[in-house]
């Protein structure tokens, strides 16, 4: 009996297990298997060849006309469009001015083939341009030329190779571009007539509308005269010259392009002369020399005056913007007082100076000029002015050899004895002398 109970119990458990298992099999739902598909590629490359047509300009070399530019080995064409970029190398046309072909691969983001009317921009990059220096390239493939603001190029050829910005617009299907120069090249040639020597280092500051475009250190050379030569590349788009000038060291600024001209992509030859610095008589200083052009110059420039200009007087007295200048060379012969006045007045015809009037100096004129030139220790105005070393030194600096003798004034019967010899350097006025006595005559230029 005991054995039967164990058997039936075992049988019952087995039956229960089997029933449960059958029930689960009947309720199971199978999940369908989906076949794998390849992912779309992130990008594809497409071989691409284009032609740069007639009318294009490029950067490899500049002909003597400073206009004709030629392709060179190493030139590249950067292509950019929506989701498209690539770099094409020159294949044919080296040494030519147009008709070059460029080939390479385009990278197409997202795959597929660009539409035939997709707009593309082509930028020519010469073999002499490098990324991070002359050019920068964005992730999209856009090329930007990095114009220098504290550098310059010594010649046009170098400037064209490094700073040209040549671009063109076309479509994917056209495979043909005409490029346009976007850089203006200011080609400076400054001839010095102010005594500047060859081999002189000068800081050249080019400004436009009060803002500096470039600061460069240049060295003068001998080339049919002493000259400074350099080239400044400027982005032509949006650049208009207004009040533009070039300042070489501490010399007088040279104006150019002050007519509001909008620059184009080409070479501009800026040829100017750096003459000696001149001032109007109103802005002159005691000791400066007066030229036949009515301008005042530093004594240091007396041997480098503009062509045709001669030094005729020395500024000896200033009061505000007015003053007196004494003639450097006396009359060729002695004269009496009446003739002296006629001689001095006649200088307004024979030696007319713009902005000034010649006359025979009065006693007061002489006194003012001696005091105007005085240095420490010189005497004040009076009938006897001793010493007048300041006047003597300034006259000597002009290169004029004055006679130590008597000179007329226009004050009645008055002359002045100017002693510039033997270290006395004095002036002694004598009144009441005979107006018929003959003395030297020097004109006084009043301005």
Short mmCIF file of C-alpha atoms in Angstrom, two decimals:
data_model
loop_
_atom_site.label_atom_id
_atom_site.label_comp_id
_atom_site.label_asym_id
_atom_site.label_seq_id
_atom_site.Cartn_x
_atom_site.Cartn_y
_atom_site.Cartn_z
CA UNK A 1 0.00 0.00 0.00
CA UNK A 2 2.78 2.33 0.81
CA UNK A 3 4.42 1.64 -2.53
CA UNK A 4 1.23 2.52 -4.48
CA UNK A 5 0.93 5.91 -2.82
CA UNK A 6 4.47 6.91 -3.88
CA UNK A 7 3.85 5.79 -7.47
CA UNK A 8 0.64 7.74 -7.85
CA UNK A 9 2.16 10.80 -6.32
CA UNK A 10 5.02 10.71 -8.77
CA UNK A 11 2.69 10.14 -11.67
CA UNK A 12 0.51 13.07 -10.64
CA UNK A 13 3.48 15.49 -10.52
CA UNK A 14 4.70 14.35 -13.94
CA UNK A 15 1.25 14.90 -15.45
CA UNK A 16 0.99 18.35 -13.95
CA UNK A 17 4.40 19.36 -15.36
CA UNK A 18 3.50 18.11 -18.82
CA UNK A 19 0.18 19.98 -18.85
CA UNK A 20 1.85 23.23 -17.85
CA UNK A 21 4.47 22.89 -20.56
CA UNK A 22 1.87 22.31 -23.25
CA UNK A 23 -0.10 25.32 -22.16
CA UNK A 24 3.00 27.69 -22.53
CA UNK A 25 3.83 26.33 -26.00
CA UNK A 26 0.35 27.07 -27.26
CA UNK A 27 0.54 30.79 -26.13
CA UNK A 28 4.07 31.66 -27.60
CA UNK A 29 4.22 34.45 -30.34
CA UNK A 30 7.25 34.51 -32.65
CA UNK A 31 9.11 37.92 -33.40
CA UNK A 32 9.93 38.33 -37.14
CA UNK A 33 13.61 38.88 -38.06
CA UNK A 34 14.29 42.15 -40.04
CA UNK A 35 17.20 41.84 -42.48
CA UNK A 36 20.07 44.38 -41.99
CA UNK A 37 20.45 47.31 -44.48
CA UNK A 38 23.69 49.30 -45.19
CA UNK A 39 23.87 52.86 -43.73
CA UNK A 40 24.00 55.86 -46.12
CA UNK A 41 27.64 57.02 -46.55
CA UNK A 42 28.65 60.29 -44.78
CA UNK A 43 30.26 61.57 -47.99
CA UNK A 44 31.40 60.56 -51.45
CA UNK A 45 34.16 61.75 -53.75
CA UNK A 46 33.65 62.61 -57.40
CA UNK A 47 36.42 63.27 -59.93
CA UNK A 48 36.07 66.77 -61.35
CA UNK A 49 37.83 68.75 -64.10
CA UNK A 50 37.28 72.42 -64.93
CA UNK A 51 38.68 75.03 -67.30
CA UNK A 52 39.69 78.60 -66.41
CA UNK A 53 38.67 80.60 -69.46
CA UNK A 54 39.87 83.67 -71.36
CA UNK A 55 39.58 86.87 -69.39
CA UNK A 56 40.85 85.30 -66.20
CA UNK A 57 43.81 86.65 -64.27
CA UNK A 58 46.13 84.67 -62.09
CA UNK A 59 49.07 84.94 -59.77
CA UNK A 60 52.07 83.02 -60.97
CA UNK A 61 54.05 85.77 -62.69
CA UNK A 62 53.60 89.38 -63.71
CA UNK A 63 54.72 90.62 -67.11
CA UNK A 64 56.55 93.91 -67.52
CA UNK A 65 53.26 95.69 -68.20
CA UNK A 66 52.30 95.00 -64.56
CA UNK A 67 48.96 93.66 -65.81
CA UNK A 68 49.45 90.34 -67.58
CA UNK A 69 49.50 87.44 -65.12
CA UNK A 70 50.35 83.83 -65.94
CA UNK A 71 49.61 80.40 -64.49
CA UNK A 72 52.41 78.40 -62.87
CA UNK A 73 53.16 74.89 -61.67
CA UNK A 74 51.63 74.40 -58.25
CA UNK A 75 48.59 76.60 -58.77
CA UNK A 76 45.44 75.14 -57.21
CA UNK A 77 41.74 75.80 -57.59
CA UNK A 78 39.63 75.60 -54.43
CA UNK A 79 35.99 74.71 -55.18
CA UNK A 80 33.15 75.37 -52.75
CA UNK A 81 29.36 75.02 -52.87
CA UNK A 82 26.51 73.83 -50.66
CA UNK A 83 27.80 70.56 -49.14
CA UNK A 84 30.54 70.44 -51.81
CA UNK A 85 34.24 71.24 -51.60
CA UNK A 86 37.46 70.17 -53.24
CA UNK A 87 40.97 71.12 -54.33
CA UNK A 88 41.92 70.82 -58.00
CA UNK A 89 45.51 70.86 -59.30
CA UNK A 90 46.61 72.55 -62.52
CA UNK A 91 47.03 70.10 -65.41
CA UNK A 92 47.54 72.23 -68.51
CA UNK A 93 48.12 75.91 -69.23
CA UNK A 94 51.29 76.51 -67.18
CA UNK A 95 52.89 79.74 -68.44
CA UNK A 96 49.68 80.80 -70.20
CA UNK A 97 47.31 83.64 -69.38
CA UNK A 98 44.10 81.63 -69.84
CA UNK A 99 42.74 78.25 -70.88
CA UNK A 100 44.23 76.28 -67.99
CA UNK A 101 42.58 73.06 -66.81
CA UNK A 102 42.43 71.86 -63.22
CA UNK A 103 41.51 68.34 -61.99
CA UNK A 104 40.93 66.68 -58.65
CA UNK A 105 38.20 65.28 -56.39
CA UNK A 106 35.12 66.94 -54.96
CA UNK A 107 33.80 65.79 -51.59
CA UNK A 108 29.99 65.62 -51.47
CA UNK A 109 28.55 65.62 -47.95
CA UNK A 110 25.65 63.17 -47.54
CA UNK A 111 26.37 61.35 -50.78
CA UNK A 112 24.58 61.56 -54.10
CA UNK A 113 25.41 63.72 -57.08
CA UNK A 114 25.08 67.55 -57.00
CA UNK A 115 22.38 69.12 -59.10
CA UNK A 116 23.64 70.42 -62.43
CA UNK A 117 22.65 74.01 -61.49
CA UNK A 118 24.35 73.93 -58.07
CA UNK A 119 26.31 77.19 -57.65
CA UNK A 120 30.03 76.77 -57.15
CA UNK A 121 32.75 79.28 -56.23
CA UNK A 122 36.30 78.79 -57.46
CA UNK A 123 39.29 80.49 -55.80
CA UNK A 124 42.75 80.29 -57.35
CA UNK A 125 45.60 79.74 -54.88
CA UNK A 126 49.15 80.10 -56.11
CA UNK A 127 52.03 77.84 -55.16
CA UNK A 128 53.48 80.75 -53.16
CA UNK A 129 50.49 81.00 -50.82
CA UNK A 130 50.37 78.93 -47.65
CA UNK A 131 47.56 78.22 -45.19
CA UNK A 132 47.72 80.17 -41.99
CA UNK A 133 50.03 82.73 -43.55
CA UNK A 134 48.86 84.20 -46.85
CA UNK A 135 45.51 82.37 -46.85
CA UNK A 136 43.07 80.69 -44.48
CA UNK A 137 40.52 78.03 -45.43
CA UNK A 138 37.26 77.40 -43.56
CA UNK A 139 35.76 73.95 -42.92
CA UNK A 140 33.40 74.61 -45.81
CA UNK A 141 36.34 75.27 -48.15
CA UNK A 142 36.01 79.05 -48.38
CA UNK A 143 39.37 80.77 -48.99
CA UNK A 144 40.27 84.13 -47.41
CA UNK A 145 43.42 86.10 -48.23
CA UNK A 146 45.23 87.44 -45.16
CA UNK A 147 46.33 90.98 -46.03
CA UNK A 148 49.28 92.26 -43.97
CA UNK A 149 48.87 95.32 -41.79
CA UNK A 150 52.48 95.59 -40.68
CA UNK A 151 54.31 94.17 -43.66
CA UNK A 152 54.78 94.87 -47.33
CA UNK A 153 56.18 93.36 -50.52
CA UNK A 154 59.32 94.63 -52.19
CA UNK A 155 57.95 94.22 -55.71
CA UNK A 156 54.73 93.66 -57.65
CA UNK A 157 55.53 90.07 -58.64
CA UNK A 158 55.90 88.99 -55.00
CA UNK A 159 52.75 90.84 -53.99
CA UNK A 160 50.72 89.25 -56.78
CA UNK A 161 51.95 85.77 -55.89
CA UNK A 162 51.16 86.13 -52.19
CA UNK A 163 48.12 88.38 -51.97
CA UNK A 164 46.03 87.93 -55.11
CA UNK A 165 42.44 86.93 -54.43
CA UNK A 166 40.99 85.50 -57.64
CA UNK A 167 37.45 84.12 -57.57
CA UNK A 168 34.75 83.10 -60.03
CA UNK A 169 31.18 81.82 -59.95
CA UNK A 170 29.77 78.98 -62.06
CA UNK A 171 27.63 75.83 -61.81
CA UNK A 172 28.44 72.17 -61.23
CA UNK A 173 27.55 71.16 -64.77
CA UNK A 174 29.32 74.08 -66.51
CA UNK A 175 32.78 73.06 -65.31
CA UNK A 176 34.13 76.40 -66.49
CA UNK A 177 35.19 79.52 -64.56
CA UNK A 178 36.27 83.06 -65.34
CA UNK A 179 38.19 84.51 -62.42
CA UNK A 180 38.22 88.09 -61.16
CA UNK A 181 41.02 89.77 -59.22
CA UNK A 182 39.79 91.06 -55.85
CA UNK A 183 43.06 92.66 -54.68
CA UNK A 184 44.33 96.16 -55.45
CA UNK A 185 48.10 96.56 -55.43
CA UNK A 186 49.44 100.01 -54.52
CA UNK A 187 52.87 100.10 -56.14
CA UNK A 188 54.80 102.96 -54.49
CA UNK A 189 57.86 104.60 -56.04
CA UNK A 190 59.00 107.63 -54.04
CA UNK A 191 61.85 109.75 -55.38
CA UNK A 192 63.73 111.76 -52.76
CA UNK A 193 64.87 115.28 -53.56
CA UNK A 194 65.48 116.28 -49.97
CA UNK A 195 69.00 114.91 -49.64
CA UNK A 196 68.03 111.48 -48.32
CA UNK A 197 70.86 109.05 -49.02
CA UNK A 198 70.61 105.57 -50.52
CA UNK A 199 70.57 102.88 -47.85
CA UNK A 200 68.49 104.99 -45.44
CA UNK A 201 65.97 102.99 -43.38
CA UNK A 202 62.59 104.68 -43.10
CA UNK A 203 59.27 103.78 -41.51
CA UNK A 204 56.58 104.04 -44.19
CA UNK A 205 53.03 104.56 -42.90
CA UNK A 206 50.21 104.38 -45.46
CA UNK A 207 46.96 105.89 -44.17
CA UNK A 208 43.48 106.24 -45.60
CA UNK A 209 40.91 108.53 -44.07
CA UNK A 210 43.01 108.83 -40.92
CA UNK A 211 43.37 105.06 -40.39
CA UNK A 212 46.66 103.27 -40.99
CA UNK A 213 46.53 100.64 -43.73
CA UNK A 214 50.12 99.53 -43.42
CA UNK A 215 53.30 100.27 -41.48
CA UNK A 216 56.47 99.00 -43.13
CA UNK A 217 60.20 99.50 -42.81
CA UNK A 218 61.75 100.31 -46.18
CA UNK A 219 65.30 101.04 -47.31
CA UNK A 220 66.06 103.61 -49.99
CA UNK A 221 67.91 102.46 -53.11
CA UNK A 222 69.67 104.09 -56.06
CA UNK A 223 67.63 103.73 -59.25
CA UNK A 224 67.84 106.82 -61.43
CA UNK A 225 67.98 108.77 -58.17
CA UNK A 226 67.40 107.86 -54.54
CA UNK A 227 64.08 106.05 -54.24
CA UNK A 228 61.92 103.97 -51.92
CA UNK A 229 59.94 101.18 -53.56
CA UNK A 230 57.35 98.86 -52.03
CA UNK A 231 53.93 97.35 -52.77
CA UNK A 232 50.90 97.32 -50.47
CA UNK A 233 48.11 94.80 -51.21
CA UNK A 234 44.63 96.05 -50.28
CA UNK A 235 41.23 94.37 -50.47
CA UNK A 236 39.58 96.26 -53.32
CA UNK A 237 36.02 95.38 -52.34
CA UNK A 238 34.67 98.15 -50.14
CA UNK A 239 37.93 100.14 -50.03
CA UNK A 240 37.68 103.75 -51.17
CA UNK A 241 40.64 106.10 -51.06
CA UNK A 242 39.83 109.37 -49.36
CA UNK A 243 42.50 111.61 -47.89
CA UNK A 244 45.07 108.84 -48.38
CA UNK A 245 48.71 109.67 -47.72
CA UNK A 246 52.14 108.16 -47.24
CA UNK A 247 54.48 109.37 -44.50
CA UNK A 248 58.14 108.41 -44.67
CA UNK A 249 59.73 108.75 -41.24
CA UNK A 250 59.43 112.32 -39.98
CA UNK A 251 59.17 113.75 -43.49
CA UNK A 252 56.20 115.66 -44.83
CA UNK A 253 53.27 113.38 -45.73
CA UNK A 254 52.69 112.71 -49.42
CA UNK A 255 49.05 112.70 -50.54
CA UNK A 256 47.59 110.28 -53.09
CA UNK A 257 44.15 108.95 -53.99
CA UNK A 258 42.24 111.72 -52.26
CA UNK A 259 39.40 111.83 -54.78
CA UNK A 260 37.14 109.18 -53.23
CA UNK A 261 38.15 106.55 -55.79
CA UNK A 262 36.87 103.01 -55.17
CA UNK A 263 39.73 100.57 -55.72
CA UNK A 264 39.53 97.81 -58.31
CA UNK A 265 41.46 94.56 -58.52
CA UNK A 266 44.56 95.75 -60.39
CA UNK A 267 47.96 97.40 -59.95
CA UNK A 268 48.00 101.14 -59.13
CA UNK A 269 51.35 102.86 -59.70
CA UNK A 270 51.82 105.63 -57.12
CA UNK A 271 54.81 107.73 -58.20
CA UNK A 272 55.53 110.75 -56.04
CA UNK A 273 58.44 113.01 -55.11
CA UNK A 274 59.56 113.55 -51.53
CA UNK A 275 60.70 117.16 -51.68
CA UNK A 276 62.19 119.08 -48.80
CA UNK A 277 59.71 120.04 -46.11
CA UNK A 278 58.40 123.52 -46.71
CA UNK A 279 56.34 125.92 -44.63
CA UNK A 280 54.33 129.01 -45.36
CA UNK A 281 56.02 132.19 -44.23
CA UNK A 282 53.37 132.55 -41.55
CA UNK A 283 54.46 129.19 -40.07
CA UNK A 284 58.19 129.78 -40.45
CA UNK A 285 60.69 130.13 -37.60
CA UNK A 286 63.62 132.44 -37.01
CA UNK A 287 66.69 131.12 -38.81
CA UNK A 288 64.80 129.40 -41.63
CA UNK A 289 65.62 130.37 -45.21
CA UNK A 290 63.08 131.85 -47.62
CA UNK A 291 62.94 130.54 -51.18
CA UNK A 292 61.93 132.27 -54.37
CA UNK A 293 58.72 130.20 -54.19
CA UNK A 294 57.63 132.14 -51.10
CA UNK A 295 58.11 129.15 -48.77
CA UNK A 296 60.39 128.71 -45.78
CA UNK A 297 62.84 125.81 -45.46
CA UNK A 298 65.14 124.49 -42.76
CA UNK A 299 68.73 125.63 -43.17
CA UNK A 300 69.74 121.96 -43.31
CA UNK A 301 67.81 121.70 -46.60
CA UNK A 302 69.51 124.68 -48.26
CA UNK A 303 71.37 122.44 -50.70
CA UNK A 304 68.29 120.37 -51.56
CA UNK A 305 65.68 122.96 -52.42
CA UNK A 306 63.13 122.08 -55.12
CA UNK A 307 64.29 122.48 -58.70
CA UNK A 308 64.29 126.15 -59.69
CA UNK A 309 64.01 127.43 -56.09
CA UNK A 310 66.79 129.65 -54.68
CA UNK A 311 67.28 130.83 -51.11
CA UNK A 312 67.07 134.65 -51.02
CA UNK A 313 66.45 135.64 -47.38
CA UNK A 314 66.62 134.46 -43.78
CA UNK A 315 63.76 134.79 -41.28
CA UNK A 316 65.17 137.01 -38.52
CA UNK A 317 62.09 138.13 -36.59
CA UNK A 318 58.63 136.69 -35.86
CA UNK A 319 55.61 138.22 -34.15
CA UNK A 320 52.65 135.88 -34.34
CA UNK A 321 52.18 134.94 -37.99
CA UNK A 322 54.06 138.01 -39.26
CA UNK A 323 57.76 138.65 -39.41
CA UNK A 324 60.83 140.00 -41.14
CA UNK A 325 63.44 138.26 -43.28
CA UNK A 326 66.76 139.84 -44.26
CA UNK A 327 68.11 139.53 -47.79
CA UNK A 328 71.09 137.16 -48.00
CA UNK A 329 72.98 138.97 -50.76
CA UNK A 330 73.51 142.72 -50.74
CA UNK A 331 73.33 145.05 -53.76
CA UNK A 332 76.19 144.61 -56.23
CA UNK A 333 77.53 148.09 -55.41
CA UNK A 334 77.29 150.75 -52.69
CA UNK A 335 74.43 153.24 -52.95
CA UNK A 336 73.31 156.43 -51.28
CA UNK A 337 70.22 156.33 -49.10
CA UNK A 338 67.79 157.42 -51.82
CA UNK A 339 69.10 154.86 -54.27
CA UNK A 340 69.09 152.27 -51.48
CA UNK A 341 65.37 152.79 -50.98
CA UNK A 342 64.76 152.51 -54.72
CA UNK A 343 66.84 149.33 -54.91
CA UNK A 344 64.97 147.66 -52.01
CA UNK A 345 61.57 148.63 -53.38
CA UNK A 346 62.56 147.39 -56.84
CA UNK A 347 63.05 143.89 -55.45
CA UNK A 348 59.25 143.54 -55.49
CA UNK A 349 59.59 143.41 -59.28
CA UNK A 350 62.99 141.83 -59.84
CA UNK A 351 62.71 139.33 -56.97
CA UNK A 352 58.99 139.08 -56.20
CA UNK A 353 58.29 136.70 -53.30
CA UNK A 354 54.71 135.40 -52.87
CA UNK A 355 53.35 136.49 -49.52
CA UNK A 356 56.09 139.05 -48.83
CA UNK A 357 56.93 142.70 -49.53
CA UNK A 358 60.47 144.03 -49.92
CA UNK A 359 61.55 147.32 -48.34
CA UNK A 360 64.68 148.99 -46.99
CA UNK A 361 64.79 148.06 -43.27
CA UNK A 362 64.19 150.84 -40.80
CA UNK A 363 66.25 151.26 -37.63
CA UNK A 364 63.45 149.47 -35.74
CA UNK A 365 63.47 146.66 -38.33
CA UNK A 366 67.19 146.13 -37.79
CA UNK A 367 66.80 146.18 -34.01
CA UNK A 368 63.92 143.67 -34.12
CA UNK A 369 65.93 141.32 -36.32
CA UNK A 370 68.99 141.47 -34.07
CA UNK A 371 66.84 140.77 -31.01
CA UNK A 372 64.80 138.13 -32.84
CA UNK A 373 67.99 136.15 -33.48
CA UNK A 374 69.62 136.69 -30.10
CA UNK A 375 70.99 133.95 -27.93
CA UNK A 376 71.78 133.98 -24.23
CA UNK A 377 74.07 136.91 -23.46
CA UNK A 378 73.16 138.94 -26.55
CA UNK A 379 72.32 142.62 -25.96
CA UNK A 380 68.80 144.05 -26.05
CA UNK A 381 67.70 146.66 -28.57
CA UNK A 382 69.49 150.01 -28.43
CA UNK A 383 71.74 152.27 -30.44
CA UNK A 384 74.63 149.97 -29.62
CA UNK A 385 73.83 146.25 -29.58
CA UNK A 386 76.75 144.23 -28.38
CA UNK A 387 77.13 141.34 -28.97
CA UNK A 388 74.85 140.09 -31.78
CA UNK A 389 76.27 136.57 -31.91
CA UNK A 390 72.86 134.94 -32.49
CA UNK A 391 72.33 136.99 -35.65
CA UNK A 392 75.88 136.35 -36.84
CA UNK A 393 75.62 132.58 -36.22
CA UNK A 394 72.31 132.25 -38.06
CA UNK A 395 73.56 134.22 -41.04
CA UNK A 396 76.70 132.08 -41.15
CA UNK A 397 74.59 128.89 -41.07
CA UNK A 398 72.91 129.91 -44.34
CA UNK A 399 76.27 129.79 -46.08
CA UNK A 400 76.22 133.55 -46.72
CA UNK A 401 79.37 135.58 -46.13
CA UNK A 402 78.24 138.97 -44.92
CA UNK A 403 80.58 141.93 -45.10
CA UNK A 404 81.56 143.46 -41.80
CA UNK A 405 80.60 146.97 -42.84
CA UNK A 406 77.95 149.71 -43.01
CA UNK A 407 74.36 149.10 -44.22
CA UNK A 408 71.57 151.57 -44.83
CA UNK A 409 68.28 151.83 -42.97
CA UNK A 410 65.34 153.79 -44.31
CA UNK A 411 65.14 155.94 -41.18
CA UNK A 412 66.24 159.43 -42.25
CA UNK A 413 70.01 159.76 -42.28
CA UNK A 414 70.45 156.48 -40.36
CA UNK A 415 72.74 153.57 -41.06
CA UNK A 416 73.98 150.63 -39.03
CA UNK A 417 77.51 149.38 -38.79
CA UNK A 418 77.41 145.61 -38.48
CA UNK A 419 80.67 144.25 -37.10
CA UNK A 420 80.92 140.50 -37.69
CA UNK A 421 84.69 140.26 -37.46
CA UNK A 422 87.32 139.78 -34.77
CA UNK A 423 84.81 138.38 -32.28
CA UNK A 424 83.03 141.70 -31.62
CA UNK A 425 79.75 140.90 -33.40
CA UNK A 426 78.22 144.30 -32.63
CA UNK A 427 75.74 146.68 -34.25
CA UNK A 428 76.15 150.45 -33.91
CA UNK A 429 73.42 152.77 -35.19
CA UNK A 430 74.45 156.24 -36.35
CA UNK A 431 71.90 158.91 -37.07
CA UNK A 432 72.46 162.20 -38.80
CA UNK A 433 74.94 160.84 -41.32
CA UNK A 434 74.86 162.22 -44.84
CA UNK A 435 72.20 160.50 -46.96
CA UNK A 436 74.55 160.95 -49.94
CA UNK A 437 77.22 158.70 -48.48
CA UNK A 438 77.34 155.30 -50.16
CA UNK A 439 76.88 152.15 -48.13
CA UNK A 440 75.80 148.55 -48.76
CA UNK A 441 72.12 147.77 -49.24
CA UNK A 442 70.13 144.76 -48.01
CA UNK A 443 66.41 144.40 -48.58
CA UNK A 444 64.06 143.44 -45.77
CA UNK A 445 61.16 141.09 -46.62
CA UNK A 446 58.10 141.85 -44.51
CA UNK A 447 55.34 139.17 -44.30
#
